[in-house]
Short mmCIF file of C-alpha atoms in Angstrom, two decimals:
data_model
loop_
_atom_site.label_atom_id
_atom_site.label_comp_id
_atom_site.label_asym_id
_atom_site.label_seq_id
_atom_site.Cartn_x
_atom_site.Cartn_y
_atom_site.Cartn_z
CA UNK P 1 33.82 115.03 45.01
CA UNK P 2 34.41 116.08 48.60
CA UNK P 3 35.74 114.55 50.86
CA UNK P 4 33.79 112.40 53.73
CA UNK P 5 34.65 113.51 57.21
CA UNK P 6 35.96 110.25 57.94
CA UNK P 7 38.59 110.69 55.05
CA UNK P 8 39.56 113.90 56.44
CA UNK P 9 40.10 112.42 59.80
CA UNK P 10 42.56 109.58 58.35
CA UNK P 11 44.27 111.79 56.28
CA UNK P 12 44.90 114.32 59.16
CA UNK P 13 46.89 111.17 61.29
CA UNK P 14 48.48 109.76 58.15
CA UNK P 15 50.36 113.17 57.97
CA UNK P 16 50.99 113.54 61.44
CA UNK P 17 52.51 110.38 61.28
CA UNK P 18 54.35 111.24 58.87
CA UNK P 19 55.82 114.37 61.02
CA UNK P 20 56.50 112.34 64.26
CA UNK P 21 58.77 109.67 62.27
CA UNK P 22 60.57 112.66 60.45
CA UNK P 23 60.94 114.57 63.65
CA UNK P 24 62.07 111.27 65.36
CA UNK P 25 64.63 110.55 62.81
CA UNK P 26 65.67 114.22 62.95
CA UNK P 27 66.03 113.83 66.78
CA UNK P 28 68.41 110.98 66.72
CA UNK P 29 70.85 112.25 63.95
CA UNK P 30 71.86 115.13 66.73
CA UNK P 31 72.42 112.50 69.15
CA UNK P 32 76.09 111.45 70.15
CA UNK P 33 77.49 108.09 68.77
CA UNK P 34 77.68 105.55 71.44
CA UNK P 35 81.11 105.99 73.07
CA UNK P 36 81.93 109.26 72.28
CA UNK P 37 80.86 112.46 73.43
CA UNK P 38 79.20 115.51 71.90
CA UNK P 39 81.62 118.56 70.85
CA UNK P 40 84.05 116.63 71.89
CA UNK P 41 87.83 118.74 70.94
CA UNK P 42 90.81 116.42 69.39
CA UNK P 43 94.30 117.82 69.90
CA UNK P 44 97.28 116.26 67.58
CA UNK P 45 100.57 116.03 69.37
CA UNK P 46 102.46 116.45 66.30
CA UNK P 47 106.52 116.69 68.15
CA UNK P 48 108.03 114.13 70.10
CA UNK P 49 109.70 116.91 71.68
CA UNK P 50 109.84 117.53 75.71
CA UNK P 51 108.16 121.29 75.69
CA UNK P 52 106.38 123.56 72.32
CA UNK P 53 104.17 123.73 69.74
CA UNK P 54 102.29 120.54 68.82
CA UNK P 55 104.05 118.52 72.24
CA UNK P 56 102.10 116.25 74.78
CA UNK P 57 103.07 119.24 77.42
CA UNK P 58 101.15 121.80 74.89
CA UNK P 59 98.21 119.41 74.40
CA UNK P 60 97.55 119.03 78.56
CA UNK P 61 97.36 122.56 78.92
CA UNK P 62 94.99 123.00 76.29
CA UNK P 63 92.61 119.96 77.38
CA UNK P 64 92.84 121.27 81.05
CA UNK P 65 91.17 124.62 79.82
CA UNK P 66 88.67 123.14 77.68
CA UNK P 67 84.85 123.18 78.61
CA UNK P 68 84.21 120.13 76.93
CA UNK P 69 85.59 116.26 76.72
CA UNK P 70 89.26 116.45 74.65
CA UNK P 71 90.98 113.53 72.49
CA UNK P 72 94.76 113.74 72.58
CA UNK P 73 95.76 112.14 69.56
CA UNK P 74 99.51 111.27 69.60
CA UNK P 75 100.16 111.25 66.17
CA UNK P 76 104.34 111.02 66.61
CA UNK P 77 106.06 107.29 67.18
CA UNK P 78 108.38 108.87 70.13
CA UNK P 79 108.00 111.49 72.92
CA UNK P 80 111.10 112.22 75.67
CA UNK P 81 110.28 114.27 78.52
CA UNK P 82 112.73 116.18 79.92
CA UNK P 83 110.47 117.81 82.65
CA UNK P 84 107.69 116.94 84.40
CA UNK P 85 104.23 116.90 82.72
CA UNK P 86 101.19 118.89 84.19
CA UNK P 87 98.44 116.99 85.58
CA UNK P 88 95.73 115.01 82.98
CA UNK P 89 92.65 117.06 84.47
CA UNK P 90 89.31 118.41 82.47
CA UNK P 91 86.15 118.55 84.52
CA UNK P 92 84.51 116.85 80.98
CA UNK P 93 87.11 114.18 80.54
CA UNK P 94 90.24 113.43 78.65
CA UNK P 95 91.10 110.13 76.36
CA UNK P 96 94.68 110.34 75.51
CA UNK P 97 94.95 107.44 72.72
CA UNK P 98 98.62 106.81 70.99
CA UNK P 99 99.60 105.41 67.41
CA UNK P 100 98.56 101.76 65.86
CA UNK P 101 102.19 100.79 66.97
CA UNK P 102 101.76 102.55 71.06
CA UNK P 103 103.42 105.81 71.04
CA UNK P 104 106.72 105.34 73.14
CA UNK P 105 106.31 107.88 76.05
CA UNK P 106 110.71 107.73 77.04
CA UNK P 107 111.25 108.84 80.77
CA UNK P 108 114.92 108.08 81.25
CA UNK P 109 115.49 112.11 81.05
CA UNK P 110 112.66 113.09 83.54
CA UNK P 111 114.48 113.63 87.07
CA UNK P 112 111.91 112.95 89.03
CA UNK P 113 107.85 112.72 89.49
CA UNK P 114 105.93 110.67 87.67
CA UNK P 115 105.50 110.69 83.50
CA UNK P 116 101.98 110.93 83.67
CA UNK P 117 99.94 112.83 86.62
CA UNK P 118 96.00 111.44 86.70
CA UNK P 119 94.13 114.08 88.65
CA UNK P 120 91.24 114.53 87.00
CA UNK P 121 88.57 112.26 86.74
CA UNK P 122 87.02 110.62 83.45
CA UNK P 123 90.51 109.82 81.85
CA UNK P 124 91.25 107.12 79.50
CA UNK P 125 94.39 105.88 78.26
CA UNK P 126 95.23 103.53 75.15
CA UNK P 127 98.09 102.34 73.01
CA UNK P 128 100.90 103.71 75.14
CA UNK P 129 104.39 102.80 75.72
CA UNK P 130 105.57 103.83 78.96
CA UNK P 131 109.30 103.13 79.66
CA UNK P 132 112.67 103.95 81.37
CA UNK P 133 110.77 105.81 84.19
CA UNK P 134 113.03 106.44 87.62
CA UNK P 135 109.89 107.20 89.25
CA UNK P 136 106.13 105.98 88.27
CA UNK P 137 104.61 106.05 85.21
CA UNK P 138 100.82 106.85 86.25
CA UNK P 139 99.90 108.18 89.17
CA UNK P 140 96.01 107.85 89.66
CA UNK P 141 94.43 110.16 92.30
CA UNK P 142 90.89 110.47 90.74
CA UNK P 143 88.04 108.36 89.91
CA UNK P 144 86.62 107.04 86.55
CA UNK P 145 89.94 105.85 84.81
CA UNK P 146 90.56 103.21 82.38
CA UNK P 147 93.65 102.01 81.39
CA UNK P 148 93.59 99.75 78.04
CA UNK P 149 96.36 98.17 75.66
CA UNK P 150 99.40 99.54 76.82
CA UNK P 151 102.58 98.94 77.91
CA UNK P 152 104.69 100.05 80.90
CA UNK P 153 108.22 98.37 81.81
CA UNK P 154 111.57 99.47 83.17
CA UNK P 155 110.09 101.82 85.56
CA UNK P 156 109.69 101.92 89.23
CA UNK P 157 106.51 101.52 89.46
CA UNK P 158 103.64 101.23 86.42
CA UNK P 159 100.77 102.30 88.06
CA UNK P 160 100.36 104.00 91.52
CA UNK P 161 96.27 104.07 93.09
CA UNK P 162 96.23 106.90 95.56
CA UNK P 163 93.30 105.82 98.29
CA UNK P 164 90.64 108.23 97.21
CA UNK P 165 90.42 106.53 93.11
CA UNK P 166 87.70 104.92 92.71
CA UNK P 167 85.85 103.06 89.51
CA UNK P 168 89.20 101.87 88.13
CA UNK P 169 89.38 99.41 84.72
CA UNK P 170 92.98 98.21 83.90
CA UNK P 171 92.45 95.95 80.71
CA UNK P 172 95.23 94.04 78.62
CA UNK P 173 97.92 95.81 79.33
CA UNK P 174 101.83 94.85 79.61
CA UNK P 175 103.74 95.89 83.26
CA UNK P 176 107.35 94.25 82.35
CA UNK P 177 110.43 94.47 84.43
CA UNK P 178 109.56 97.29 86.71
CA UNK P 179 110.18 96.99 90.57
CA UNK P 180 106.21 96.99 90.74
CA UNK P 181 103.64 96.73 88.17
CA UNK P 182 100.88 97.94 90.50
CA UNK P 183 100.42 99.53 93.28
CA UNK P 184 96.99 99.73 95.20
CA UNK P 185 97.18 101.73 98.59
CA UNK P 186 93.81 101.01 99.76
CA UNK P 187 90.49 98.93 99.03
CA UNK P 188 89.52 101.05 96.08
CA UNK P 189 85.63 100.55 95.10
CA UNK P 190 84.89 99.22 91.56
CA UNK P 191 88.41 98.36 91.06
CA UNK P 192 89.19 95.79 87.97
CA UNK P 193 92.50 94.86 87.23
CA UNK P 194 91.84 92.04 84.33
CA UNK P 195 93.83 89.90 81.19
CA UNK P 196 97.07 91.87 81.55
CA UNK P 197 100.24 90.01 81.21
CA UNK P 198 102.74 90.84 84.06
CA UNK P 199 106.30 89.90 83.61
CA UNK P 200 109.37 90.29 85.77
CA UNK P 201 108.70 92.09 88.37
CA UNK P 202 111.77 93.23 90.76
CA UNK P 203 109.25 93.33 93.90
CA UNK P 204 106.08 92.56 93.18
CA UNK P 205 103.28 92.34 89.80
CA UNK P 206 100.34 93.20 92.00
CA UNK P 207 100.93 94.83 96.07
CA UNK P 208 98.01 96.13 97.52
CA UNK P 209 99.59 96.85 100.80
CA UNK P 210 98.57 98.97 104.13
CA UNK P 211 99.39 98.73 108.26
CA UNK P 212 95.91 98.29 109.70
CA UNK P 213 92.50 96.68 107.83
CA UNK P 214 90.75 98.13 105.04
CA UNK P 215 86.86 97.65 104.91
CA UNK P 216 85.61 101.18 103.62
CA UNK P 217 85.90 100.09 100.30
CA UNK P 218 84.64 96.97 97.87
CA UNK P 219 87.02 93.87 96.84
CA UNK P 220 89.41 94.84 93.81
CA UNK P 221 88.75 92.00 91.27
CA UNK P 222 92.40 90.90 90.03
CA UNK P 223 90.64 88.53 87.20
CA UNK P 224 92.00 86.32 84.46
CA UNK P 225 95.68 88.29 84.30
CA UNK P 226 98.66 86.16 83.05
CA UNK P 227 102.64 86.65 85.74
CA UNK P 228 105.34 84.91 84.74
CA UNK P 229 108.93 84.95 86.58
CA UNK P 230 107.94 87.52 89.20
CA UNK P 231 109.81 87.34 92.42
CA UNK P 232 106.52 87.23 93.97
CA UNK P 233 102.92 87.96 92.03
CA UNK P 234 100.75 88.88 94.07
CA UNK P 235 101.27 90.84 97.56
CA UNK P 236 98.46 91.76 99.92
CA UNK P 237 97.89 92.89 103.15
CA UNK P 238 95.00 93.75 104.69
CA UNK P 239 93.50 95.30 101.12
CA UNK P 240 90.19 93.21 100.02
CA UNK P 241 90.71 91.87 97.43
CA UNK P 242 89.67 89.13 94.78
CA UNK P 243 91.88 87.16 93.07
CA UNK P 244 90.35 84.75 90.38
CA UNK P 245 91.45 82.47 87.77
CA UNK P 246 94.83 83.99 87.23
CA UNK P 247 98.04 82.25 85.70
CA UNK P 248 101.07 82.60 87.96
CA UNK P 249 104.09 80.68 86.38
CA UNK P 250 107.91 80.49 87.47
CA UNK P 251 107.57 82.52 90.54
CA UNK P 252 110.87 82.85 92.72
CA UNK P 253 109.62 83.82 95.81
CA UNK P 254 105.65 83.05 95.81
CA UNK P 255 103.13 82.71 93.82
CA UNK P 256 101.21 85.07 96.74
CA UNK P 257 101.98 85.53 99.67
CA UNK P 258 98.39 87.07 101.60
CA UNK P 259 98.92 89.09 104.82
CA UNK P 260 96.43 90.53 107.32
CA UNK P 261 92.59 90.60 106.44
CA UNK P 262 90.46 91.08 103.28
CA UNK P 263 91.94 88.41 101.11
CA UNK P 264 90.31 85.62 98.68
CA UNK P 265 91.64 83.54 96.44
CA UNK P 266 89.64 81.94 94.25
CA UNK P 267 90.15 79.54 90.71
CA UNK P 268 94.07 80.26 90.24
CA UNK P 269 96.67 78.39 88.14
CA UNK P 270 100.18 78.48 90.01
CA UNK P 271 102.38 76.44 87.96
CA UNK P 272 106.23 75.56 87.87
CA UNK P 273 109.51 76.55 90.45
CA UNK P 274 111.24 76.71 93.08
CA UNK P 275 109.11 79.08 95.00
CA UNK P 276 105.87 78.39 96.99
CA UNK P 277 102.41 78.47 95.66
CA UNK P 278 100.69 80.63 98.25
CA UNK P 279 101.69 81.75 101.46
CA UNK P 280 99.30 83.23 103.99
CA UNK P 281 101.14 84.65 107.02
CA UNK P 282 99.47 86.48 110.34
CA UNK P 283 96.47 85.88 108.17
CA UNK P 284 92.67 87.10 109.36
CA UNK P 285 89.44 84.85 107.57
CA UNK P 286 91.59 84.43 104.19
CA UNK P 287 89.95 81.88 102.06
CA UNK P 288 92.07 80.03 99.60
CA UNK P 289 90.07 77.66 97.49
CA UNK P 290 90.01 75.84 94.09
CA UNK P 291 92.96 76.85 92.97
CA UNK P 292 95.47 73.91 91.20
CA UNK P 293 98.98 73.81 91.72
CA UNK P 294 101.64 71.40 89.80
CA UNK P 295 105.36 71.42 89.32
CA UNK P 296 106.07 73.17 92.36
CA UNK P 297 109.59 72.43 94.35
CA UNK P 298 108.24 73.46 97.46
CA UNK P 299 104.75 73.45 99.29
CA UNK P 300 101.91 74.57 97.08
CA UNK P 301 100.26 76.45 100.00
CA UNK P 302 101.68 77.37 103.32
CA UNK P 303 99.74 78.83 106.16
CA UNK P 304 102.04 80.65 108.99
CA UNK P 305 100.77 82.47 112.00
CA UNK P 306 97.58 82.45 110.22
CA UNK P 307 94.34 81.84 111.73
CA UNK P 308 90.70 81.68 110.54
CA UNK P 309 91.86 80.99 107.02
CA UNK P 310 90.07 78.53 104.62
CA UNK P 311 91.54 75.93 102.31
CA UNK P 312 88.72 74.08 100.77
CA UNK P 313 89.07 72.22 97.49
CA UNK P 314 92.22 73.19 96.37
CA UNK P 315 94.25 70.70 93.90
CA UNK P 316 97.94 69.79 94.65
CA UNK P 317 99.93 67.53 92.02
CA UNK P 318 103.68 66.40 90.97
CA UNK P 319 104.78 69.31 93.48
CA UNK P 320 107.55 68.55 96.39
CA UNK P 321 105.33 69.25 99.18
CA UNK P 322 101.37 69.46 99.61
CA UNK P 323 100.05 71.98 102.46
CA UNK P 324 101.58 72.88 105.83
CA UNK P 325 100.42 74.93 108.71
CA UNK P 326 102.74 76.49 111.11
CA UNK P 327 102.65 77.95 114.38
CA UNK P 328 99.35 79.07 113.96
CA UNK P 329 96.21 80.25 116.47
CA UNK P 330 94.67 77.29 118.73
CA UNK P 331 91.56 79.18 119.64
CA UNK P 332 91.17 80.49 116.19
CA UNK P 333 92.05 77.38 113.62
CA UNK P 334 92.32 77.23 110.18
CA UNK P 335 90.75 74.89 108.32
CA UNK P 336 91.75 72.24 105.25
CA UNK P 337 88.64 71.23 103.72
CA UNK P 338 88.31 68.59 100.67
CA UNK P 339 91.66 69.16 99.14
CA UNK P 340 92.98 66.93 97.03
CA UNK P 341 97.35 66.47 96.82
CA UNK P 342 98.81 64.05 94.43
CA UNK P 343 102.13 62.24 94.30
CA UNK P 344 104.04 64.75 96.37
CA UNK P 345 107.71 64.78 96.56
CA UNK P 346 108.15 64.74 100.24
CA UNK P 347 105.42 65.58 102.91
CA UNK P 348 101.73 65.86 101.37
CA UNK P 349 100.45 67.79 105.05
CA UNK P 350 102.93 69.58 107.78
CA UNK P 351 101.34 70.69 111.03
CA UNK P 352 104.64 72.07 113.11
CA UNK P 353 103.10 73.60 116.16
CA UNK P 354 99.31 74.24 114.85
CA UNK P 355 96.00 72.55 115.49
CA UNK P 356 94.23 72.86 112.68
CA UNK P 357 91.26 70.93 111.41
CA UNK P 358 91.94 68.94 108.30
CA UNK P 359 88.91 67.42 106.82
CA UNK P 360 87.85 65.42 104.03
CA UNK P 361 91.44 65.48 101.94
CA UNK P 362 93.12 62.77 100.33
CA UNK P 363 97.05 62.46 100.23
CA UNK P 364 97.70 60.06 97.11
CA UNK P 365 100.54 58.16 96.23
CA UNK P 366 103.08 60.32 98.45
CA UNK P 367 106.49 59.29 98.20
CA UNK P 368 106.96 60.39 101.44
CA UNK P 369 104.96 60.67 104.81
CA UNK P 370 100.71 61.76 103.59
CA UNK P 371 101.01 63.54 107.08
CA UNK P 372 103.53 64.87 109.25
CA UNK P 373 102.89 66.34 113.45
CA UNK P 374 105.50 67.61 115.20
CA UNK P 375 105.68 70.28 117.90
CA UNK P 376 107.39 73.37 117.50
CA UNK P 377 110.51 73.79 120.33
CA UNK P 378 111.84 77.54 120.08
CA UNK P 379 115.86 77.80 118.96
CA UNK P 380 117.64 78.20 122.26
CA UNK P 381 114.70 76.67 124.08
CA UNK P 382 111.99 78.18 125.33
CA UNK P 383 108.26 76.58 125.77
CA UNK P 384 107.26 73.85 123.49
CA UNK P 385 104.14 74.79 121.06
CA UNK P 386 102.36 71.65 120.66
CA UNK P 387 100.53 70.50 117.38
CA UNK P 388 97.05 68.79 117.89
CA UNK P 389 94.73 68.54 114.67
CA UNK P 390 91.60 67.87 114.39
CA UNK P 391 91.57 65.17 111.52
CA UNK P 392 88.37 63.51 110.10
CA UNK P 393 87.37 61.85 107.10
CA UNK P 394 90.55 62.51 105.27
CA UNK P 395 91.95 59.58 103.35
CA UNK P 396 96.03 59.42 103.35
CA UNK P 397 96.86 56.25 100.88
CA UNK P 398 100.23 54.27 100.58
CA UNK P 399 101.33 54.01 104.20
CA UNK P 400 100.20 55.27 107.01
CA UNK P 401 100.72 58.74 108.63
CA UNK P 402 103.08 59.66 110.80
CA UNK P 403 102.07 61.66 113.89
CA UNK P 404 105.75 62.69 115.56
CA UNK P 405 103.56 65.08 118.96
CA UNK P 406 101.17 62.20 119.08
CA UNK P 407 98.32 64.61 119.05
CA UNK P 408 96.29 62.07 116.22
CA UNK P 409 95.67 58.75 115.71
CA UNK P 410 97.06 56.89 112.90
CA UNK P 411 94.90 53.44 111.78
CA UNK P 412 96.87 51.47 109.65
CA UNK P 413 94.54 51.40 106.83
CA UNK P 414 96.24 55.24 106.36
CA UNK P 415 92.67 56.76 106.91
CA UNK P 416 93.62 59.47 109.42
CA UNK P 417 90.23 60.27 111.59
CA UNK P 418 89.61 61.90 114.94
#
């Protein structure tokens, strides 16, 4: 019976259809797996040895004259360099990934230069142990680089940023007992430096350093990373940068200490030791805020030579001193804004030759003076630097403050207000 031209008609799209869903499926089965790349080349380093066949030196040369994206596989528990490496550079990309327990990468033998040379963008590395390094263990001077799961310690310094990288993602990772852990030379864009444990540190964990302000680049996010026993965590001078909800424990210098412009810190833990919390000296607009601070022997934030510099909500408890500002800018004040210090040791506020504005913070059960004025007079004499704060709406409890320049009025309710 034939068919009706209807019939026909359905028949014709049921089978073409039919071809479009094959063809689709056909389509995606050529199509790369998420994450990795297509052709991508895997070289086995096979000899822990410094140079030949089947060595980490044999397996960059190859990758730099590949035309595609290369694995380095480093199938050998232990490799000593002698000699420096060549450079990690493939215009495609190179992932150099070590064994389940981190290949050891031993540079005690390597004279100088660093163990590993980034210069080519799109590099990854994972499950390395760097170590015993006189020099640095990664240099970085290209963009696109992640840095995931692996440990760097007894070196000078674990990871240098040259100014031009760019895009940067260093994730749980170990820097242990290296003069630095890293280094940042400028305000590198898209910059992430987050839930690595940092541990002591001859220098500094963190030191994003340079002479004159940065602003060509974004903030680098220091987020969620763990220092304990550093001599200080966290260095920075005029380097934006944003530090949030880190750990800092058993610091022996500071916790920070925040120089020049760019710098905000944000949602910290700074717990336990003789050193101070954070210090902010000849700082520009710095905002420290939110941050909580217990345990400390001496003042959980100091501000020195500092102007323009916010501390708003910050919490202050069982610490020997609270906040103190020193010698800093009259037409350019800092601020104190809502913080809250409990129980301090000695002094819960220090003004010594500053004129702050301190406003809306409570001083509780000091066992001390809540607040302490006094004018700075130079060593040797010289002219006197008077202190005269602005002061409003702060509540100091348990005795009334103590104003030594006589530059604020004390009620003797110990309500300090201007």
């Amino acid at each position: 019976m034939p068919l009706s031209r209807r019939s026909t008609i359905s028949i014709a799209v049921f089978v073409l259809l039919v071809v479009f869903v094959g063809l689709g499926y056909w389509y995606e089965s050529r199509q790369k797996t998420p994450g990795t790349a297509t052709n991508t080349a895997s070289i086995d380093v096979t000899s822990g040895n410094d140079r030949g066949p089947g060595t980490l030196r044999e397996a960059l040369f190859k990758a730099s004259a590949a035309d595609t994206p290369v694995v380095i596989a480093l199938k050998v528990p232990k490799i000593t360099l002698a000699s420096t490496l060549p450079p990690l550079a493939n215009a495609r990309g190179i992932r150099l990934v070590g064994g389940e327990r981190a290949t050891e990468i031993d540079g005690s033998s390597l004279p100088t230069g660093p163990v590993l040379d980034v210069g080519g963008a799109n590099v990854s590395i994972e499950s390395v142990r760097i170590r015993n390094c006189r020099a640095t263990a990664i240099v970085l001077r290209a963009e696109r680089f992640k840095l995931q799961t692996t440990t760097i310690e007894s070196c000078d310094v674990g990871v240098d940023v040259a100014e031009n990288s760019k895009q940067i993602l260093l994730e749980r990772n170990r820097f242990a007992g290296n003069r630095v852990g890293v280094r940042f030379a400028a305000s590198n864009r898209n910059a992430l430096v987050v839930k690595n444990e940092f541990a002591g540190h001859r220098d500094a964990g963190l030191w994003a350093v340079r002479s004159e302000p940065d602003n060509a680049g974004g903030a680098i996010g220091i987020r969620d990373n763990r220092f304990t026993k550093e001599r200080i965590g966290i260095i920075t001078a005029n380097v934006s940068v944003l530090i949030e909800r880190n750990e800092l424990l058993d610091s022996q210098e500071a916790a920070m200490q925040l120089m020049g412009t760019g710098a905000v810190a944000r949602g910290n833990r700074i717990s336990r030791g003789a050193a101070m919390g954070i210090v902010a000296e000849n700082a520009r607009g710095a905002v420290i805020e939110e941050n909580e601070f217990d345990g400390l022997a001496a003042y959980g934030i100091m501000l020195k030579g500092s102007a323009d510099t916010l501390v708003r909500g910050n919490r202050i408890h069982n610490s020997g001193y609270g906040l103190a500002f020193v010698l800093g800018t009259p037409r350019n004040p800092s601020s104190a804004i809502d913080n809250t210090i409990i129980e301090p040791k000695v002094t819960g506020i220090d003004v010594i030759g500053d004129s702050p504005i301190l406003r809306g913070n409570q001083v509780m059960r000091p066992r001390g003076l809540p607040l302490k004025v006094i004018d700075f007079e130079p060593d040797g004499g010289g002219e006197k630097i008077r202190s005269a704060p602005f002061l409003e709406g702060n509540n100091f409890k348990m005795g009334p403050a103590t104003v030594a320049a006589g530059g604020a009025k004390a009620p003797s309710d110990g309500v300090v207000q201007r």
